[in-house]
Short mmCIF file of C-alpha atoms and ligand atoms in Angstrom, two decimals:
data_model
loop_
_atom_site.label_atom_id
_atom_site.label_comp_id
_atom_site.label_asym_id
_atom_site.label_seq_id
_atom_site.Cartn_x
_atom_site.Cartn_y
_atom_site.Cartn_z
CA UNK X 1 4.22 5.89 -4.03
CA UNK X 2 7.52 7.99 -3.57
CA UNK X 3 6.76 11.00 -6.66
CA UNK X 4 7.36 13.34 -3.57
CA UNK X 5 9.85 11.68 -1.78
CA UNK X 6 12.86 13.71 -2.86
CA UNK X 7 10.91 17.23 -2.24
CA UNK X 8 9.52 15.92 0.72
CA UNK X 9 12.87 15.82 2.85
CA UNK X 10 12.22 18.68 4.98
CA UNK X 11 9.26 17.15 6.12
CA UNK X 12 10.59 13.42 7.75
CA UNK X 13 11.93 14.39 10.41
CA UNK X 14 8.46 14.82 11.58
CA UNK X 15 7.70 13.03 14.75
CA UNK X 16 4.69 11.30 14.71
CA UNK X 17 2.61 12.69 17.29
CA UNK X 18 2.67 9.65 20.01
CA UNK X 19 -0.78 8.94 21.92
CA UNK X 20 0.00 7.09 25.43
CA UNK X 21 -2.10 4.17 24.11
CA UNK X 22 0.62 3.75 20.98
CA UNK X 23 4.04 4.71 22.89
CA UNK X 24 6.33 1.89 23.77
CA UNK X 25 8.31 -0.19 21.81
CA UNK X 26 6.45 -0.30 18.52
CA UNK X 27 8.16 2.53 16.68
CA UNK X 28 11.45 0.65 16.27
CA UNK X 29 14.94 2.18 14.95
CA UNK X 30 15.30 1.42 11.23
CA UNK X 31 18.61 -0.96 10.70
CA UNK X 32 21.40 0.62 9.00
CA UNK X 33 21.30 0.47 5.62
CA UNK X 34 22.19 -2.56 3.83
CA UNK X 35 23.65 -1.73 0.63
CA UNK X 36 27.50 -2.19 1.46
CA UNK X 37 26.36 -5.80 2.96
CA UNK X 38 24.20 -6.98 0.61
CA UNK X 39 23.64 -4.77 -2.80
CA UNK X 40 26.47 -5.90 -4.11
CA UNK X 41 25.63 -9.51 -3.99
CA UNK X 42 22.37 -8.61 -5.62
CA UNK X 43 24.10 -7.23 -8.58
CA UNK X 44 25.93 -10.48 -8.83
CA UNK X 45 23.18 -12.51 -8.53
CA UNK X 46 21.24 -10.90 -11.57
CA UNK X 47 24.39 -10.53 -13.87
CA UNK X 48 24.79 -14.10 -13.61
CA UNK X 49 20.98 -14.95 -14.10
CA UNK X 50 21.46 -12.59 -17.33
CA UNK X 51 24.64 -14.09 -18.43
CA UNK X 52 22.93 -17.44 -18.45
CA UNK X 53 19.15 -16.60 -19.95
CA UNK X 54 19.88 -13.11 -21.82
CA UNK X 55 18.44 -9.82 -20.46
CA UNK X 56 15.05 -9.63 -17.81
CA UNK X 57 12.16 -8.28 -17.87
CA UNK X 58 11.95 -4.91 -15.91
CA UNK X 59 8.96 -7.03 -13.99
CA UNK X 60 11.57 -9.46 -13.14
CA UNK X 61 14.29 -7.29 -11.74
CA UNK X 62 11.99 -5.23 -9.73
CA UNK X 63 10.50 -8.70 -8.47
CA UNK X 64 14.46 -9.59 -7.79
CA UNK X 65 15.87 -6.54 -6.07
CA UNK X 66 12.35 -5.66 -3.66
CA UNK X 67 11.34 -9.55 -3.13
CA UNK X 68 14.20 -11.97 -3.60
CA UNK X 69 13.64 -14.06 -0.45
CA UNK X 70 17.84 -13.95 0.84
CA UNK X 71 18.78 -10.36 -0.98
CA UNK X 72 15.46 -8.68 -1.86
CA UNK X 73 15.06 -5.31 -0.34
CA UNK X 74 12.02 -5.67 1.51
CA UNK X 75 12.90 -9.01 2.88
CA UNK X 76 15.84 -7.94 4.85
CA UNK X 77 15.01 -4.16 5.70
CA UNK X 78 12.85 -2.10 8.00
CA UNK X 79 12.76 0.92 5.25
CA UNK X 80 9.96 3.55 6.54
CA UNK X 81 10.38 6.40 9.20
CA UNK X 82 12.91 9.41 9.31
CA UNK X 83 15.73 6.93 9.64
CA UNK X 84 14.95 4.83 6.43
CA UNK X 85 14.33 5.66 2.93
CA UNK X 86 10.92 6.77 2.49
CA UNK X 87 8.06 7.63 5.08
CA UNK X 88 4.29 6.86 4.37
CA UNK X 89 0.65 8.59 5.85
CA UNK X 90 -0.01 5.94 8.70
CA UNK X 91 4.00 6.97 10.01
CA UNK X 92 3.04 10.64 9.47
CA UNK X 93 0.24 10.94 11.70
CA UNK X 94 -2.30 8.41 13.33
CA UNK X 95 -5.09 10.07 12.39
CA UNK X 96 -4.73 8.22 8.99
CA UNK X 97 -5.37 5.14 10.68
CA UNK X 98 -8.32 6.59 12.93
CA UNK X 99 -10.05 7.68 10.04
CA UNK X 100 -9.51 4.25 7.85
CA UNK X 101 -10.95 2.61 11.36
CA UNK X 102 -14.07 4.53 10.70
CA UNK X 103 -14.29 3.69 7.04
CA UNK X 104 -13.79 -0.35 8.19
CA UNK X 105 -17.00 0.15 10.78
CA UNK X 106 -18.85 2.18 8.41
CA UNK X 107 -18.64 -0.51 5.78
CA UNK X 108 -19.25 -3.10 8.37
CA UNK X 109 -22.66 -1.48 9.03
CA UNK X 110 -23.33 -0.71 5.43
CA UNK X 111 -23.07 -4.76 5.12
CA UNK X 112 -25.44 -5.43 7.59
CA UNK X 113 -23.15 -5.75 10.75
CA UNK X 114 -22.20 -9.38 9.77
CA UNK X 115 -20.94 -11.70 13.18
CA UNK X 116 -17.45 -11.96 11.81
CA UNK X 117 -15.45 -9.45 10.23
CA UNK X 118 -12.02 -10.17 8.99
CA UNK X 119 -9.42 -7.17 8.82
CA UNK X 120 -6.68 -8.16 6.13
CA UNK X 121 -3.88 -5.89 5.29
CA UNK X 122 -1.33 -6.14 2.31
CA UNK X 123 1.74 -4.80 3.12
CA UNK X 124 1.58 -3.45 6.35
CA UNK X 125 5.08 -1.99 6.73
CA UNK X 126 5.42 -1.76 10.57
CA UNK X 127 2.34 -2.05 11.71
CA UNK X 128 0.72 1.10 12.39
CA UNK X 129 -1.79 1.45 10.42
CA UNK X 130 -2.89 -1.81 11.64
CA UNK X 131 -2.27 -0.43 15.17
CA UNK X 132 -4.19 2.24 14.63
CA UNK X 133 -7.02 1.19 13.21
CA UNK X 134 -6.85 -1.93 16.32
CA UNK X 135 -6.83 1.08 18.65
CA UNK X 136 -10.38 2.56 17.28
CA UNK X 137 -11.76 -0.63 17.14
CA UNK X 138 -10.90 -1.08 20.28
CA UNK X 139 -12.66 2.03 21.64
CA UNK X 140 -15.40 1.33 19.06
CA UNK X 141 -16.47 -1.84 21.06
CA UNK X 142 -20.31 -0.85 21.70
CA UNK X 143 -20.79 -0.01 17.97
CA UNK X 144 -19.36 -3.60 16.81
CA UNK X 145 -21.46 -5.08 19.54
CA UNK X 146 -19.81 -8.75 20.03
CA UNK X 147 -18.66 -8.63 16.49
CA UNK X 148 -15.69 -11.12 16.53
CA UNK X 149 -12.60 -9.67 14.83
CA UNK X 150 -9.59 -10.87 13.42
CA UNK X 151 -6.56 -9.26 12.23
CA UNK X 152 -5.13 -11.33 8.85
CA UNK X 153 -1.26 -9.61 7.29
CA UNK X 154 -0.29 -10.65 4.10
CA UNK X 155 3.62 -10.09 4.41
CA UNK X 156 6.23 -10.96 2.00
CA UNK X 157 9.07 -9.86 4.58
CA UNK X 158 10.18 -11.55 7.58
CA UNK X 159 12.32 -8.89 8.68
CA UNK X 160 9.36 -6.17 9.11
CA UNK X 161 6.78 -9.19 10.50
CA UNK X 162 8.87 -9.34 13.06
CA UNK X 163 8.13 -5.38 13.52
CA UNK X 164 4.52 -6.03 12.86
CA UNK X 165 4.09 -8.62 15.36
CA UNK X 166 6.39 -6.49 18.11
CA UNK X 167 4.29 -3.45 17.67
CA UNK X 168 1.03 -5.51 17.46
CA UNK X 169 1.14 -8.56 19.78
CA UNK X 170 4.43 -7.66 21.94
CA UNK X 171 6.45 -10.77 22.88
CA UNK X 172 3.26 -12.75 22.36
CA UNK X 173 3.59 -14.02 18.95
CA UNK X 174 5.04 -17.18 17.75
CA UNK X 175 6.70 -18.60 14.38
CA UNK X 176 5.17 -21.85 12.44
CA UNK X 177 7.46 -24.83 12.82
CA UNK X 178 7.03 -25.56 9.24
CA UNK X 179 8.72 -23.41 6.75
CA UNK X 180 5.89 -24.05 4.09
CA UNK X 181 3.17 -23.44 6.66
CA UNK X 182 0.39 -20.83 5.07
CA UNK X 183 0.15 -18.91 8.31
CA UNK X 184 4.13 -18.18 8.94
CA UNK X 185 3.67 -16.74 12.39
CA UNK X 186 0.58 -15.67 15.06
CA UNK X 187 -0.45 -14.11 18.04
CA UNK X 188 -2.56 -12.07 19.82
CA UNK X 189 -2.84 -8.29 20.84
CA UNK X 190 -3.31 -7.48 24.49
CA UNK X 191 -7.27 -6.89 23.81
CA UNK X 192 -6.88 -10.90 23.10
CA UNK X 193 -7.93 -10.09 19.33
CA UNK X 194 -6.00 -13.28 17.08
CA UNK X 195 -3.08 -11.90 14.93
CA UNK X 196 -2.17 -14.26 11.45
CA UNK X 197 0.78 -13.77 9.26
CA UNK X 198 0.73 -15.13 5.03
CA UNK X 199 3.09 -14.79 2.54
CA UNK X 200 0.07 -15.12 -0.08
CA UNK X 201 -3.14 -13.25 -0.32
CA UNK X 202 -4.37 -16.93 -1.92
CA UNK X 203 -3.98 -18.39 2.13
CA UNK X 204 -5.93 -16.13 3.66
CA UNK X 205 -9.16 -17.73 4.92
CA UNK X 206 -12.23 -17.03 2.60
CA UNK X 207 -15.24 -15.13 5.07
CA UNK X 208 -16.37 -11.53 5.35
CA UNK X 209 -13.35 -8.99 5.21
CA UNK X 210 -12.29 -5.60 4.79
CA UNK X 211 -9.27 -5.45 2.67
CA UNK X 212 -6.92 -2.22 3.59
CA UNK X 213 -3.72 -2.09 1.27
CA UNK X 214 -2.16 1.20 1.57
CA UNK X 215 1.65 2.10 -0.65
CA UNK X 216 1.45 -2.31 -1.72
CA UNK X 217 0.53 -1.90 -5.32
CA UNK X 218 3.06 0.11 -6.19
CA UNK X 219 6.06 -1.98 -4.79
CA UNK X 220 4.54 -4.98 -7.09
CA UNK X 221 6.40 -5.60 -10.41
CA UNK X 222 5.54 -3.73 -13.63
CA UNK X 223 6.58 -4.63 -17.24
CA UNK X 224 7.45 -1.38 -19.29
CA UNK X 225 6.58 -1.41 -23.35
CA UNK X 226 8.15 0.88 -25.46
CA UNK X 227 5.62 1.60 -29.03
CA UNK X 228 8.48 1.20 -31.63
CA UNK X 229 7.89 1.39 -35.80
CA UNK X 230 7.28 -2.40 -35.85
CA UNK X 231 4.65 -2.17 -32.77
CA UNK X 232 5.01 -2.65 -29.14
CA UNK X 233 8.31 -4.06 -27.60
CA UNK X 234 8.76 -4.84 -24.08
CA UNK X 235 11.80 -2.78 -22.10
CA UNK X 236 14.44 -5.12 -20.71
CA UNK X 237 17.43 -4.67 -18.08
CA UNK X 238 20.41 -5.93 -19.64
CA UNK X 239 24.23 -5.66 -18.42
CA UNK X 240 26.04 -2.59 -19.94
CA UNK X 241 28.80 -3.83 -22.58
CA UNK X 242 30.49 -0.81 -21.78
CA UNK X 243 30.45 -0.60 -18.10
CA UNK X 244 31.36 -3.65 -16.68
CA UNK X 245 29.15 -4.47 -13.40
CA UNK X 246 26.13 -1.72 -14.61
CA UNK X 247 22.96 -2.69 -15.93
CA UNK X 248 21.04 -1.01 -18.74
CA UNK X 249 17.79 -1.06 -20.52
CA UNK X 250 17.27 -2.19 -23.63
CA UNK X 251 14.30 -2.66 -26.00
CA UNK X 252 13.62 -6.74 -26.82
CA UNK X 253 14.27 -7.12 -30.58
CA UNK X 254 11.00 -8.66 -30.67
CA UNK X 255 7.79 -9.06 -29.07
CA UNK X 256 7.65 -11.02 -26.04
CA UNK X 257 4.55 -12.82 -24.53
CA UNK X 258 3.90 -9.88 -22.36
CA UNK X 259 4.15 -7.61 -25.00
CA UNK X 260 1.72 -9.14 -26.77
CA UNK X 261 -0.97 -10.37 -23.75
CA UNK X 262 -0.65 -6.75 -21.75
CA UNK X 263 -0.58 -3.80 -23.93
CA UNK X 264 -4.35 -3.04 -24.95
CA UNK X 265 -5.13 -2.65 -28.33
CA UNK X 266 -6.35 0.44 -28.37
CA UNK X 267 -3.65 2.28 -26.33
CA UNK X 268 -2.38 5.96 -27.24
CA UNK X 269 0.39 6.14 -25.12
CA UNK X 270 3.73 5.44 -26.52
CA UNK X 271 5.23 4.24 -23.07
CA UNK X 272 3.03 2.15 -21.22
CA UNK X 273 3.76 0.45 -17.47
CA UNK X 274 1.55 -2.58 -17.15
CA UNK X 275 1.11 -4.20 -13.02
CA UNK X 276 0.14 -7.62 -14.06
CA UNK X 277 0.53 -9.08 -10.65
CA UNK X 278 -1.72 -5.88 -9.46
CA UNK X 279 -3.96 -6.98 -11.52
CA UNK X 280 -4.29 -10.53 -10.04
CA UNK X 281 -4.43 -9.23 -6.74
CA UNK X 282 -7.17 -6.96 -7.41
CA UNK X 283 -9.03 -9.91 -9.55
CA UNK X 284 -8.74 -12.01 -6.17
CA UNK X 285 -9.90 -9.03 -4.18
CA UNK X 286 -12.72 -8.37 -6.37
CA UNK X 287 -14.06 -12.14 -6.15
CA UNK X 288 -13.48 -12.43 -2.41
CA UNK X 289 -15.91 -9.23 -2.04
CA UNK X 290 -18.36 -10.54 -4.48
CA UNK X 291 -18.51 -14.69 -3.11
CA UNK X 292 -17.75 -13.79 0.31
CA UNK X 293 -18.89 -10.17 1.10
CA UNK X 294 -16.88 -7.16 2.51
CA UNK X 295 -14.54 -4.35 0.61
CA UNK X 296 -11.22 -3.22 -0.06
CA UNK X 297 -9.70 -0.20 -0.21
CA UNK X 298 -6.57 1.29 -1.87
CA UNK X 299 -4.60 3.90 -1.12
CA UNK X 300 -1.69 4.98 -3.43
CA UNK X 301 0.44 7.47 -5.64
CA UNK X 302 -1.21 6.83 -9.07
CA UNK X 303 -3.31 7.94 -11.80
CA UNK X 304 -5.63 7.29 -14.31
CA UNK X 305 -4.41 5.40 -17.15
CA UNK X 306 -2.60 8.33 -18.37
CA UNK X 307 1.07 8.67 -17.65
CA UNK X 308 3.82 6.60 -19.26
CA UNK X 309 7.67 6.69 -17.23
CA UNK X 310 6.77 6.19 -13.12
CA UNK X 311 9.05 3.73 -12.50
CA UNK X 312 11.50 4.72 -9.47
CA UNK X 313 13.83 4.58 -6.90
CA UNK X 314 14.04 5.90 -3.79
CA UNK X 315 16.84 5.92 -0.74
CA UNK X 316 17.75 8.02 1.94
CA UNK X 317 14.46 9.76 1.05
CA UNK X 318 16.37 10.76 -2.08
CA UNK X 319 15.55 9.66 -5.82
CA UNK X 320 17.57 7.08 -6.41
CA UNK X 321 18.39 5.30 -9.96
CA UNK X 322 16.45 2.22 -10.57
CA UNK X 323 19.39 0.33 -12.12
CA UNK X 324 22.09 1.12 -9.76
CA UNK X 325 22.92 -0.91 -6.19
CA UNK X 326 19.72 -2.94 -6.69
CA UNK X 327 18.24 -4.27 -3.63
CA UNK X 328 19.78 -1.66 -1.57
CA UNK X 329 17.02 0.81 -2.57
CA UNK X 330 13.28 1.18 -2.75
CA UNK X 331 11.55 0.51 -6.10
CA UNK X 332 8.32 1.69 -7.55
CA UNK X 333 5.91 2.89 -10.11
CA UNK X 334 2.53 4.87 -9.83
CA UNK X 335 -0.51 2.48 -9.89
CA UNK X 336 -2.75 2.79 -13.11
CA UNK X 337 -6.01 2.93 -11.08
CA UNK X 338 -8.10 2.39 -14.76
CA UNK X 339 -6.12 -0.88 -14.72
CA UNK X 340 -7.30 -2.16 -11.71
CA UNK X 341 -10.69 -0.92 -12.58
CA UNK X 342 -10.53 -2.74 -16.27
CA UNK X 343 -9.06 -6.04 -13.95
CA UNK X 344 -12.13 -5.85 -10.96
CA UNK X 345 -14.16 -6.61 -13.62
CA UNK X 346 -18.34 -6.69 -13.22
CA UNK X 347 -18.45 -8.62 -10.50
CA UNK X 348 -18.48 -5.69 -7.56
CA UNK X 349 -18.61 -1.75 -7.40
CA UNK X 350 -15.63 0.27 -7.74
CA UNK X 351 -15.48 3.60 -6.57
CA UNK X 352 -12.61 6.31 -7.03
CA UNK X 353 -9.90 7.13 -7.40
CA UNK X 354 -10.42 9.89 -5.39
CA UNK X 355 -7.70 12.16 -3.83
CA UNK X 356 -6.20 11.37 -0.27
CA UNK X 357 -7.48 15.15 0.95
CA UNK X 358 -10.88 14.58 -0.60
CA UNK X 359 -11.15 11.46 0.85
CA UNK X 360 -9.60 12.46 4.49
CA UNK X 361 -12.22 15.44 4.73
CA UNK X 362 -14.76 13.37 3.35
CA UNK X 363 -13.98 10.90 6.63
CA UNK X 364 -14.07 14.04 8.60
CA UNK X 365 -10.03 14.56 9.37
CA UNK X 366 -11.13 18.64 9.86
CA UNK X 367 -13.47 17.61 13.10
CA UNK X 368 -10.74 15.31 14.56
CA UNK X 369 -8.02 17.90 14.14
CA UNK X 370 -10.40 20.31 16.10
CA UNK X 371 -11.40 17.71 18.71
CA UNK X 372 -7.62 16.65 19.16
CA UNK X 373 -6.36 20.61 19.39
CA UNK X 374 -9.08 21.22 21.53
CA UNK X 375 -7.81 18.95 24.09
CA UNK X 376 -4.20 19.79 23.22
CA UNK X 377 -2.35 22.40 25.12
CA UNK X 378 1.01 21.75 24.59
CA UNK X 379 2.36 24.05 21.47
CA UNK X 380 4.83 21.73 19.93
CA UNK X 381 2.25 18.60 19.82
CA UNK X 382 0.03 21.28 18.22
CA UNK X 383 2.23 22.53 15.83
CA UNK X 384 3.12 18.63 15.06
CA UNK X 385 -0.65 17.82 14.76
CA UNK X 386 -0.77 20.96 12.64
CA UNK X 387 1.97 20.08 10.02
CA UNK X 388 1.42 16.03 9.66
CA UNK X 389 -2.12 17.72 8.71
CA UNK X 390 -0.82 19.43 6.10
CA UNK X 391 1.38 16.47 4.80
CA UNK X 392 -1.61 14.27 4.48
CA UNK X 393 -3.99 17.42 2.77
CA UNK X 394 -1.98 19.64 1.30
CA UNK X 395 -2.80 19.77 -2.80
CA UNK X 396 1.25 19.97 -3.13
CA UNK X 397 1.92 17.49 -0.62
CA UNK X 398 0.33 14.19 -0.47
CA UNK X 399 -3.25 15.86 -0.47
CA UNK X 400 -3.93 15.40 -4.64
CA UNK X 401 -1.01 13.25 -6.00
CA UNK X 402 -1.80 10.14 -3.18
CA UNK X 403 -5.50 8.32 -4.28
CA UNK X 404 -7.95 6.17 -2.99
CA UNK X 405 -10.05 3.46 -4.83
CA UNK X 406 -12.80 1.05 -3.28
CA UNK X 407 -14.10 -2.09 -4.12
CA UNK X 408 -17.70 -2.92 -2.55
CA UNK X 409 -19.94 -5.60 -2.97
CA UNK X 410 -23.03 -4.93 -5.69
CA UNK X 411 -25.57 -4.94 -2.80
CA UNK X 412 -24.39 -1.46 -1.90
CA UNK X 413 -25.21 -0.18 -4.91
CA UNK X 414 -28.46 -1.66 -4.82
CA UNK X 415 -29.49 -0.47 -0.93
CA UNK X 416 -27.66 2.04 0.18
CA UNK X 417 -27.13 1.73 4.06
CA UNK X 418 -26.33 4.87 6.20
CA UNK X 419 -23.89 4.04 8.98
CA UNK X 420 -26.29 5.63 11.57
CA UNK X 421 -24.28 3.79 14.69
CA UNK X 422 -21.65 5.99 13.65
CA UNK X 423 -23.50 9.40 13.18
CA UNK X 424 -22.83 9.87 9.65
CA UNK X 425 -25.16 12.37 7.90
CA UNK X 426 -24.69 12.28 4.08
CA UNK X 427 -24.42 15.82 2.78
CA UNK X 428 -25.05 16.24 -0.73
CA UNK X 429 -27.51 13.77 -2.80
CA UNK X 430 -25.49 10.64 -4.18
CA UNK X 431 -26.55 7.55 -5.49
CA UNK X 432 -24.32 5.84 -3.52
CA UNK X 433 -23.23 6.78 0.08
CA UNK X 434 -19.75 5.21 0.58
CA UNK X 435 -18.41 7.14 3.37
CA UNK X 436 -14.38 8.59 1.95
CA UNK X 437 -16.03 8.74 -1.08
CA UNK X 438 -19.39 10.59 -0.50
CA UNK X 439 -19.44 13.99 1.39
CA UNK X 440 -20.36 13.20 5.03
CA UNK X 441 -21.21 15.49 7.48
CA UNK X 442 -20.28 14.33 11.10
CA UNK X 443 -23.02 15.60 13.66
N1 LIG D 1 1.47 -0.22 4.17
C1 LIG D 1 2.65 0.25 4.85
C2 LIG D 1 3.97 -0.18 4.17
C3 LIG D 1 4.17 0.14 2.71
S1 LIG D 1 5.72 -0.48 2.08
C4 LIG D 1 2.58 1.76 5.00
O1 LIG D 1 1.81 2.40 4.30
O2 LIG D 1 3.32 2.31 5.82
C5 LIG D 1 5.22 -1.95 1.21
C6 LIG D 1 4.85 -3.13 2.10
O3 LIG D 1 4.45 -4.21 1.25
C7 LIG D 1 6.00 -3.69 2.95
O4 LIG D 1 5.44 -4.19 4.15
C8 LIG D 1 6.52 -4.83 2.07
O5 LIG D 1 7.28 -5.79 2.76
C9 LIG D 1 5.23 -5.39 1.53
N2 LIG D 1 5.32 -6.11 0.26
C10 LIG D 1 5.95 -5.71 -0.85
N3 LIG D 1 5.78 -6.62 -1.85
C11 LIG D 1 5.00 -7.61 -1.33
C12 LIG D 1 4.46 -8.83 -1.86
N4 LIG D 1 4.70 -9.18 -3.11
N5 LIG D 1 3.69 -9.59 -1.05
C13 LIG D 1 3.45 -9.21 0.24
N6 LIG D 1 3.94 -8.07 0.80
C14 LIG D 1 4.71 -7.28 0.03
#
């Protein structure tokens, strides 16, 4: 997610370019940061749980430091914006979310415009894309004719639901009484649309949805393997014997369970990083779309099976060392997009990855930039418009190294559907037309 965070400094202290309809008290001051407070206690907390069992998996210290439910990182922080540690598209400019709005309809239609359409969203972060996307719908009413929609966010952090639900459903939103309660909190956006809050993808209600999960795969744990002379070891995070109160990595002696379920047998790499809990979430995905109908869509820093070393920290919108303060920091790792292919399995169509500037002028970002600096006279909101642009596009920026992969039910590859509510007009022959992913022409 972050590969550009460090080079990309210059670049935060971009303000987002505000629409009336999203001003107000949604974009809320990061806290300060936490480390002094709480790293510390982190540390403590995983010397002691290596002391007692021997060293952790790197799976289970990234699970620690980002997830922990008192210390984790996530749990306790509100991380994204110019004030945090790392900044993502939907902050940069809200035409992300417009566009993903369209893609949601557009797949809506493609299904046959079924009566209920569930939006889920893992990870949302504070809310914006969410916002954004609510917005369009919103404006989109006479396409989804009566459609009833609901909002569903799968959030692991109380800290930023609370930012969700502010930015979403104001002071409307309530808490379960019940601390083991599948929906933790709920409430409603001014439009009256119902807002739900999980901890667990597994508690969201089965039905037709559009899954969005944009920079959540790559804050879920990896395991790292290491090919050695006597075959594939698994790396682990052990204290430092020679710096007391630092941890270390170390390669396991011998093969461990992952080691020998997750590394494929025919691998070339020498250094592999294996998602395994990305690659239940996508098997879950991939059976909701083919029982229950609907899509997902992912949108991440990744690749295609082919690099070995992602793994990362990131503070202060500086690199930061994975091993060092943990929980005060941001972790992550590029996703392996041919894993979560291999893991969809047969069951639906996946298309992708495709670049984030492919896929943003494939949704038609160049005719809402014209429409929006059309009606646009003020020069520093252009110039803002201009540059978030070039964040999202640019091959240098965000434009080639950020990707996006789909999941669709089968039936789309069986009849294609054009989106004609929407004015689509496919461009270039393709046996599928999956609009992000097939050239569109917007007339
Ligand atoms: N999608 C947002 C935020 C990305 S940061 C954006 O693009 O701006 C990652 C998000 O995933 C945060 O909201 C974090 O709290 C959440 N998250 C991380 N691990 C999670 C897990 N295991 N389950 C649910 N949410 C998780």
């Amino acid at each position: 997610m972050r590969a550009l965070r460090a080079a990309k400094t210059h670049l935060f202290t971009l303000p987002r370019f505000v629409s009336p309809a999203t001003a107000g008290p949604n974009r809320l001051a990061c806290t300060a940061p936490p480390e002094k407070k709480n790293g510390p206690s982190m540390l403590r907390h995983l010397t002691s749980k290596i002391k007692a069992t021997g060293p952790i998996s790197v799976a289970e210290y990234m699970r620690e430091a980002l997830t922990n439910p008192v210390t984790g990182y996530y749990v306790r922080n509100d991380m994204l914006g110019a004030d945090g540690d790392f900044i993502t598209s939907p902050e940069i400019s809200q035409i992300f979310g417009e566009l993903l709005a369209v893609w949601i309809i557009s797949e809506w239609m493609g299904a046959g415009r079924p009566k209920d359409l569930q939006l889920v969203e893992l990870g949302p972060g504070k809310g914006s894309l969410a916002s954004d996307v609510l917005r369009v719908l919103g404006q989109l009413q006479s396409v989804l004719n009566g459609a009833s929609v609901s909002l569903h966010l799968v959030e692991v952090s109380p800290a930023l639901s609370r930012l969700q639900a502010q930015s979403l459903t104001g002071t409307s939103s309530h808490e379960a009484a019940g601390e083991d309660e599948p929906v933790y909190r709920h409430g409603r956006t001014a439009g009256g649309l119902q807002v739900f809050w999980y901890r667990r993808l597994e508690d969201v209600p089965r039905g037709f949805s559009i899954f969005l999960a944009h920079e959540f795969f790559d804050a879920l744990p990896i395991h790292k393997f290491q090919r050695t002379k006597r075959g594939w070891r698994e790396v682990m995070v052990d204290i430092d014997p020679d710096k007391p109160g630092q941890l270390r990595f170390v390669v396991a002696p011998s093969p461990t369970l992952a080691s020998t379920t997750l590394v494929q047998a025919d691998e070339r790499r020498d250094h592999v990083e294996v998602c395994a809990d990305g690659g239940l979430i996508i098997q879950q995905l991939a059976r909701r779309v083919a029982e229950e109908g609907g899509a997902a869509l992912i949108g991440d820093y990744g690749h295609d099976g082919s690099k070995t070393d992602t793994f990362r920290g990131f503070k202060g919108h500086q690199l930061h060392q994975v091993l060092a303060a943990p929980g005060s920091a941001d972790l992550t790792a590029d996703v392996d997009f041919s894993y979560l292919r291999r893991m969809a399995g047969e069951g639906v169509a996946c298309l992708g990855p495709v670049s984030q500037r492919t896929f943003l002028k494939n949704m038609g970002i160049d005719t809402r930039m014209q429409v929006l600096l059309r009606n646009c006279s003020d020069p520093s909101t252009r110039r803002q418009l201009i540059s978030s642009y070039d964040v999202l596009t640019h091959p240098t920026k965000m434009g080639e190294r950020f990707l996006f992969f789909g999941l669709l039910h089968l039936s789309r590859l069986a009849k294609p559907k054009m989106a004609t509510g929407l004015k689509l007009e496919k461009k270039s022959p393709a046996q599928l037309s999956v609009a992000g992913f097939t050239e569109m022409g917007f007339c």
